Coordinates of C-alpha atoms in Angstrom, one line a residue:
X1 CA -29.8 67.6 -2.7
X2 CA -31.1 65.2 -6.3
X3 CA -31.6 66.4 -9.8
X4 CA -34.7 65.8 -11.0
X5 CA -34.2 67.1 -14.6
X6 CA -31.5 68.5 -16.7
X7 CA -34.2 70.6 -18.3
X8 CA -35.7 73.9 -16.3
X9 CA -39.6 74.9 -16.8
X10 CA -41.5 77.6 -17.0
X11 CA -44.9 79.2 -17.2
X12 CA -45.9 80.5 -20.2
X13 CA -45.2 84.6 -20.4
X14 CA -48.1 86.1 -18.5
X15 CA -49.7 82.6 -17.4
X16 CA -48.8 82.7 -13.0
X17 CA -47.4 79.3 -12.0
X18 CA -50.7 77.0 -11.2
X19 CA -51.7 76.7 -7.1
X20 CA -52.0 73.2 -6.4
X21 CA -53.2 71.2 -3.1
X22 CA -52.0 67.6 -2.8
X23 CA -53.8 65.6 -0.6
X24 CA -52.4 62.6 0.5
X25 CA -53.6 59.7 2.5
X26 CA -49.8 59.3 4.3
X27 CA -46.4 60.5 4.2
X28 CA -43.1 58.5 5.7
X29 CA -44.9 55.4 5.8
X30 CA -43.9 53.9 2.4
X31 CA -45.8 51.8 0.1
X32 CA -46.3 52.4 -4.0
X33 CA -49.3 54.9 -3.6
X34 CA -47.0 57.0 -1.2
X35 CA -44.3 56.7 -3.4
X36 CA -46.3 57.4 -6.8
X37 CA -47.5 60.5 -5.3
X38 CA -43.9 61.5 -3.8
X39 CA -42.6 61.0 -7.4
X40 CA -45.8 63.2 -8.5
X41 CA -45.3 65.7 -6.0
X42 CA -41.8 66.6 -7.2
X43 CA -42.9 66.7 -10.6
X44 CA -45.1 69.3 -10.2
X45 CA -42.8 71.3 -8.5
X46 CA -39.9 71.2 -11.5
X47 CA -42.9 72.0 -13.5
X48 CA -43.2 75.2 -12.0
X49 CA -46.3 74.8 -9.7
X50 CA -46.6 76.2 -6.1
X51 CA -48.0 73.1 -3.5
X52 CA -49.6 72.8 -0.1
X53 CA -49.1 69.1 0.7
X54 CA -51.6 67.6 3.3
X55 CA -51.3 64.5 4.5
X56 CA -54.0 62.7 6.3
X57 CA -51.2 59.8 8.3
X58 CA -47.3 60.2 9.2
X59 CA -45.3 58.3 11.8
X60 CA -46.9 59.9 14.4
X61 CA -50.9 59.3 13.9
X62 CA -52.6 56.3 13.2
X63 CA -56.2 55.9 11.1
X64 CA -58.9 56.3 13.7
X65 CA -62.0 58.4 13.4
X66 CA -60.6 61.1 15.8
X67 CA -57.5 61.3 13.3
X68 CA -60.0 61.9 9.9
X69 CA -62.2 64.2 11.8
X70 CA -59.2 66.6 12.9
X71 CA -57.3 65.6 8.9
X72 CA -60.7 66.9 7.7
X73 CA -61.2 70.1 9.7
X74 CA -57.7 70.9 9.8
X75 CA -56.9 70.8 5.9
X76 CA -60.5 72.6 5.0
X77 CA -59.6 75.3 7.7
X78 CA -56.3 75.9 5.7
X79 CA -57.3 75.4 2.6
X80 CA -59.6 78.2 2.9
X81 CA -56.7 80.9 4.0
X82 CA -55.1 80.1 1.0
X83 CA -57.8 81.6 -1.9
X84 CA -57.5 81.0 -5.3
X85 CA -56.5 77.2 -5.9
X86 CA -56.1 75.9 -9.3
X87 CA -55.7 72.2 -9.1
X88 CA -56.8 70.2 -6.1
X89 CA -55.2 66.4 -6.7
X90 CA -56.5 64.0 -4.5
X91 CA -54.0 61.4 -3.9
X92 CA -56.9 58.8 -2.9
X93 CA -60.4 58.0 -3.5
X94 CA -61.3 58.3 0.2
X95 CA -60.2 61.5 0.3
X96 CA -62.7 63.0 -2.5
X97 CA -65.3 64.4 0.1
X98 CA -63.1 66.7 1.6
X99 CA -61.7 67.8 -2.0
X100 CA -65.4 68.7 -3.1
X101 CA -65.9 70.7 -0.3
X102 CA -62.1 72.3 -0.6
X103 CA -63.2 72.8 -4.0
X104 CA -66.6 75.0 -3.1
X105 CA -64.3 77.1 -0.9
X106 CA -61.5 77.8 -3.3
X107 CA -63.6 78.2 -6.6
X108 CA -61.0 75.7 -7.7
X109 CA -62.2 74.0 -11.3
X110 CA -59.7 70.9 -11.5
X111 CA -59.9 67.8 -9.2
X112 CA -58.2 65.0 -10.1
X113 CA -58.8 61.9 -8.3
X114 CA -56.3 59.3 -8.4
X115 CA -57.4 55.6 -9.0
X116 CA -54.9 52.6 -8.4
X117 CA -56.1 49.3 -8.8
X118 CA -58.0 47.4 -6.1
X119 CA -59.8 50.9 -5.2
X120 CA -61.6 50.7 -8.5
X121 CA -62.7 47.1 -8.7
X122 CA -62.9 47.2 -4.7
X123 CA -65.5 48.9 -2.6
X124 CA -66.4 52.6 -2.6
X125 CA -69.0 52.5 -4.7
X126 CA -70.8 55.8 -3.0
X127 CA -67.4 57.7 -3.8
X128 CA -67.3 56.6 -7.2
X129 CA -70.5 58.0 -7.8
X130 CA -69.7 61.4 -6.2
X131 CA -67.0 61.2 -8.7
X132 CA -69.7 60.5 -11.7
X133 CA -71.9 63.4 -10.3
X134 CA -69.6 66.1 -9.6
X135 CA -68.4 68.2 -12.6
X136 CA -65.1 69.7 -11.2
X137 CA -64.4 66.1 -9.9
X138 CA -62.6 63.4 -12.7
X139 CA -60.6 60.5 -12.3
X140 CA -57.0 59.9 -13.1
X141 CA -55.4 56.3 -13.3
X142 CA -51.9 54.4 -13.4
X143 CA -52.5 52.2 -16.9
X144 CA -55.1 51.7 -19.6
X145 CA -56.5 48.3 -18.3
X146 CA -57.6 50.7 -14.9
X147 CA -58.7 53.3 -17.1
X148 CA -61.1 50.7 -19.3
X149 CA -62.3 49.8 -15.2
X150 CA -63.4 53.1 -14.8
X151 CA -65.8 54.0 -17.5
X152 CA -68.9 53.9 -15.1
X153 CA -67.1 57.2 -13.5
X154 CA -65.8 58.9 -16.1
X155 CA -63.3 59.2 -19.4
X156 CA -60.0 58.3 -17.1
X157 CA -56.6 60.3 -17.8
X158 CA -53.9 57.8 -17.5
X159 CA -50.4 58.7 -15.4
X160 CA -47.6 55.8 -15.3
X161 CA -45.8 56.0 -12.2
X162 CA -42.9 57.7 -12.9
X163 CA -39.1 56.9 -11.8
X164 CA -37.6 59.1 -9.5
X165 CA -34.4 60.5 -11.5
X166 CA -31.7 58.9 -9.1
X167 CA -33.1 55.5 -9.0
X168 CA -33.6 55.9 -12.5
X169 CA -29.5 56.8 -12.7
X170 CA -29.1 54.0 -10.7
X171 CA -30.4 51.2 -12.7
X172 CA -29.1 52.5 -16.2
X173 CA -25.7 52.5 -14.9
X174 CA -25.4 48.9 -13.6
X175 CA -27.0 48.3 -16.1
X176 CA -24.5 49.8 -18.5
X177 CA -22.1 47.2 -16.6
X178 CA -20.3 44.7 -18.8
X179 CA -19.8 41.2 -16.9
X180 CA -19.9 37.9 -18.2
X181 CA -22.4 35.5 -19.1
X182 CA -23.0 33.4 -15.7
X183 CA -23.1 29.5 -15.7
X184 CA -26.9 29.3 -14.2
X185 CA -29.6 31.7 -15.9
X186 CA -31.4 33.5 -13.3
X187 CA -35.5 34.7 -12.8
X188 CA -35.3 37.4 -10.5
X189 CA -38.9 39.0 -8.8
X190 CA -39.1 41.9 -6.9
X191 CA -42.1 42.6 -4.4
X192 CA -43.2 43.4 -0.8
X193 CA -42.6 40.4 0.9
X194 CA -45.7 40.2 3.1
X195 CA -48.1 40.5 0.2
X196 CA -45.9 37.3 -1.4
X197 CA -49.3 35.1 -2.0
X198 CA -51.1 37.6 -3.9
X199 CA -48.0 38.5 -5.9
X200 CA -48.2 34.4 -7.5
X201 CA -45.2 33.5 -5.6
X202 CA -46.5 29.9 -5.1
X203 CA -46.9 29.6 -8.5
X204 CA -43.4 31.1 -9.9
X205 CA -41.5 28.7 -7.6
X206 CA -44.4 25.9 -9.3
X207 CA -43.4 27.0 -12.7
X208 CA -39.2 27.5 -12.2
X209 CA -39.3 24.0 -11.3
X210 CA -40.9 23.2 -14.0
X211 CA -38.8 24.7 -15.9
X212 CA -35.7 23.5 -14.6
X213 CA -37.3 20.3 -15.7
X214 CA -36.5 21.1 -19.0
X215 CA -34.0 23.5 -19.8
X216 CA -32.1 22.8 -17.3
X217 CA -30.3 24.0 -14.2
X218 CA -32.1 28.2 -13.3
X219 CA -32.1 29.9 -9.8
X220 CA -34.6 31.9 -8.7
X221 CA -33.9 34.9 -6.6
X222 CA -36.5 36.7 -4.6
X223 CA -36.1 40.1 -3.4
X224 CA -38.6 42.5 -1.2
X225 CA -39.1 45.0 1.8
X226 CA -39.2 42.7 4.6
X227 CA -39.1 41.2 6.9
X228 CA -40.0 38.0 5.3
X229 CA -43.1 35.9 6.8
X230 CA -42.7 32.7 8.2
X231 CA -44.5 30.8 5.6
X232 CA -42.0 32.8 3.0
X233 CA -39.2 31.2 4.4
X234 CA -41.1 27.8 5.2
X235 CA -42.1 28.1 1.2
X236 CA -38.3 28.7 -0.3
X237 CA -36.5 26.6 2.3
X238 CA -37.2 23.2 0.6
X239 CA -35.3 24.6 -2.7
X240 CA -31.6 25.1 -2.9
X241 CA -31.9 27.2 -5.8
X242 CA -34.3 29.9 -4.4
X243 CA -32.4 33.1 -3.1
X244 CA -34.2 35.2 -0.4
X245 CA -33.1 39.0 -0.1
X246 CA -34.9 40.8 2.7
X247 CA -34.9 44.5 2.0
X248 CA -31.9 45.2 -0.3
X249 CA -30.6 48.4 -0.7
X250 CA -30.2 50.2 -3.4
X251 CA -27.0 49.1 -4.8
X252 CA -27.6 45.6 -4.2
X253 CA -31.7 45.8 -5.7
X254 CA -29.7 47.5 -8.8
X255 CA -27.2 44.5 -9.2
X256 CA -30.1 41.8 -8.7
X257 CA -32.0 44.0 -11.7
X258 CA -28.7 44.2 -13.8
X259 CA -27.6 40.7 -13.4
X260 CA -31.0 38.2 -13.5
X261 CA -31.5 37.2 -16.8
X262 CA -35.2 37.2 -16.8
X263 CA -37.5 39.3 -14.7
X264 CA -41.0 37.8 -13.3
X265 CA -43.8 39.8 -11.8
X266 CA -46.6 37.4 -11.3
X267 CA -49.5 39.2 -9.5
X268 CA -53.1 37.2 -9.0
X269 CA -55.9 39.2 -9.9
X270 CA -59.1 38.4 -7.2
X271 CA -62.1 40.5 -7.9
X272 CA -63.8 39.1 -4.8
X273 CA -62.3 39.5 -0.7
X274 CA -59.1 39.4 -0.4
X275 CA -59.1 41.7 -3.8
X276 CA -56.0 41.8 -5.5
X277 CA -54.0 42.8 -9.0
X278 CA -51.7 44.9 -10.5
X279 CA -52.4 48.1 -11.4
X280 CA -49.3 48.9 -13.2
X281 CA -46.2 47.1 -11.8
X282 CA -43.5 50.0 -11.6
X283 CA -40.9 47.0 -10.9
X284 CA -41.5 45.9 -14.7
X285 CA -40.1 49.3 -15.6
X286 CA -37.0 48.8 -13.3
X287 CA -35.9 45.7 -14.5
X288 CA -35.9 46.9 -17.9
X289 CA -33.9 50.2 -17.2
X290 CA -31.5 47.8 -15.8
X291 CA -31.4 45.6 -19.2
X292 CA -33.6 42.7 -18.2
X293 CA -36.0 41.0 -19.9
X294 CA -39.7 40.5 -17.9
X295 CA -42.3 38.4 -17.7
X296 CA -45.9 40.5 -16.7
X297 CA -48.7 39.2 -14.8
X298 CA -51.4 37.1 -17.3
X299 CA -54.1 39.7 -15.9
X300 CA -53.9 43.8 -15.0
X301 CA -53.2 46.9 -15.8
X302 CA -49.0 45.8 -16.3
X303 CA -49.3 45.5 -20.5
X304 CA -48.4 49.0 -20.3
X305 CA -45.5 49.1 -18.3
X306 CA -43.5 46.7 -21.2
X307 CA -43.6 45.7 -24.9
X308 CA -45.3 42.3 -25.6
X309 CA -42.9 40.0 -27.7
X310 CA -40.1 43.0 -28.0
X311 CA -38.9 43.8 -24.1
X312 CA -41.2 41.0 -22.7
X313 CA -44.0 38.4 -22.2
X314 CA -47.1 37.6 -21.0
X315 CA -48.7 33.9 -19.9
X316 CA -51.5 32.6 -21.7
X317 CA -53.5 32.5 -18.2
X318 CA -52.1 32.9 -14.3
X319 CA -51.6 29.3 -14.3
X320 CA -48.0 27.9 -13.5
X321 CA -48.4 25.6 -16.4
X322 CA -48.7 28.9 -18.6
X323 CA -45.6 30.7 -16.7
X324 CA -43.6 27.7 -17.3
X325 CA -44.1 27.6 -20.9
X326 CA -43.2 31.1 -21.2
X327 CA -40.2 30.6 -19.0
X328 CA -39.0 27.9 -21.0
X329 CA -39.3 29.5 -24.2
X330 CA -37.4 32.4 -22.9
X331 CA -34.8 30.6 -21.2
X332 CA -34.0 28.3 -24.3
X333 CA -32.5 31.2 -26.1
X334 CA -30.1 33.0 -24.1
X335 CA -28.5 35.2 -26.6
X336 CA -31.9 36.5 -27.8
X337 CA -33.0 36.4 -24.3
X338 CA -30.1 39.0 -23.5
X339 CA -31.1 41.1 -26.8
X340 CA -34.7 41.4 -25.6
X341 CA -33.0 42.9 -22.4
X342 CA -30.9 45.2 -24.3
X343 CA -34.2 46.8 -26.4
X344 CA -35.8 46.7 -22.8
X345 CA -32.9 49.0 -21.6
X346 CA -33.0 51.4 -25.2
X347 CA -37.1 51.2 -24.8
X348 CA -37.2 51.8 -20.9
X349 CA -35.1 55.0 -21.0
X350 CA -37.0 56.7 -23.6
X351 CA -40.2 55.8 -21.9
X352 CA -39.3 57.1 -18.5
X353 CA -37.8 60.2 -19.9
X354 CA -38.2 62.3 -16.5
X355 CA -38.6 66.0 -19.0
X356 CA -41.4 64.3 -20.8
X357 CA -43.1 62.9 -17.2
X358 CA -42.8 66.7 -16.0
X359 CA -45.1 67.5 -18.9
X360 CA -47.3 64.4 -18.3
X361 CA -47.8 65.7 -14.9
X362 CA -48.4 69.5 -15.0
X363 CA -51.1 68.3 -18.1
X364 CA -53.0 66.1 -16.5
X365 CA -53.4 67.3 -13.3
X366 CA -52.9 71.1 -13.5
X367 CA -54.2 71.8 -17.7
X368 CA -51.1 73.7 -17.7
X369 CA -47.9 72.6 -20.1
X370 CA -44.6 74.2 -19.4
X371 CA -42.3 75.0 -21.5
X372 CA -39.1 74.1 -21.6
X373 CA -35.9 76.9 -20.9
X374 CA -32.4 76.8 -20.8
X375 CA -30.7 76.9 -17.4
X376 CA -29.6 74.9 -14.3
X377 CA -31.3 71.4 -13.0
X378 CA -34.1 71.3 -11.3
X379 CA -33.3 70.5 -7.3
X380 CA -35.8 68.0 -6.3
X381 CA -37.0 66.7 -2.7
X382 CA -36.4 63.0 -3.4
X383 CA -34.2 60.8 -5.1
X384 CA -36.7 57.3 -4.3
X385 CA -36.9 54.0 -5.9
X386 CA -39.6 51.3 -3.8
X387 CA -39.3 51.8 -0.7
X388 CA -35.5 52.5 0.0
X389 CA -32.7 55.7 0.3
X390 CA -30.8 56.3 -3.2
X391 CA -27.3 57.8 -3.9
X392 CA -26.8 59.8 -7.2
X393 CA -24.6 58.5 -9.7
X394 CA -23.8 59.9 -13.1
X395 CA -26.1 59.2 -16.3
X396 CA -24.6 56.3 -18.2
X397 CA -23.6 54.8 -21.4
X398 CA -25.9 52.3 -23.4
X399 CA -25.5 48.8 -22.0
X400 CA -23.0 46.4 -23.9
X401 CA -24.2 43.0 -25.1
X402 CA -22.5 40.7 -22.3
X403 CA -23.6 42.7 -19.7
X404 CA -25.1 39.4 -17.6
X405 CA -23.8 37.3 -14.6
X406 CA -25.1 35.6 -11.8
X407 CA -25.7 37.9 -8.5
X408 CA -24.1 37.1 -5.1
X409 CA -25.7 35.0 -2.9
X410 CA -25.9 37.5 0.4

């Protein structure tokens, strides 16, 4: 059992706990949306909500017309038997029609619909019109950038991704360890290895190669959930200064974050098929929790995930030249870079405070803001980070200035 928060929450006196239905596209299949919704579910429970969750897909069900039809009928029948429901949280815009029907069956007054990125500037115009015209439905998204893209749908509320308590503690603990400064600076990038092109790895490799010609030796470390495609192996094979870590466990990934000099996420924004873009970039926050300064994508919603010029930097555009310029500026003064990393850890720790996130989740999705009470910590269902399992660690002390080292080769 993991611990979500050291604060316990309660509804205001005389107010019953919110009854919430959570419609999700999947459970147990991994991916950013699933992790986001899992964390939201944990914080809804921490805030005192009573939750019924309905998953479209799991490990035993694939996406077919029959599966979708069965989900609609089964979900509506179950929701109808629930009686009063205060909020129906729609975990993906594709489930909005189900929520419309369910809201009428239960006289629900709040139906927040989650948007993430590609679903905003991709297809789905009919679904967006449905949300814009239905008075019960309102958009919720993960960044101010995404909220701007939803202006034709409505005034979107912002609910940025949260980080599970246990994974947050691991990152803070690893980042607080004292290490000698490594001889060669390291640039780290973390993403699902299957989408390496959309995450801008070719441009990052070119930029690091250019930076090496100016500032001297630099190591590039790539990590993420694998397996890595053959084309990715072919890309990095000629470069002796590139390390590839496939599906590192929590401890290994936390060490990679904490021992890197800087973290770079270089997602490409594409508004035509194949669509791609970065709605937020939770890995940027993970890196900062471990005390690592960051470089975010030139476009997208990632600027909400760090402080420009304080905890990270942003290239002028998506070109390798612009990225290389930022890398050179930051790597030229490693003392200043380490100072930026310490500021990043301090800021990220405050920005991801679990109790504050519980209040935000409850206010955004149910309209009820729980009050904190004294008492035992609240148990959580999960303690997961991006696609992996976690252990548990105590909260760390503040990161020390010398906490830098080169990650081990595996």
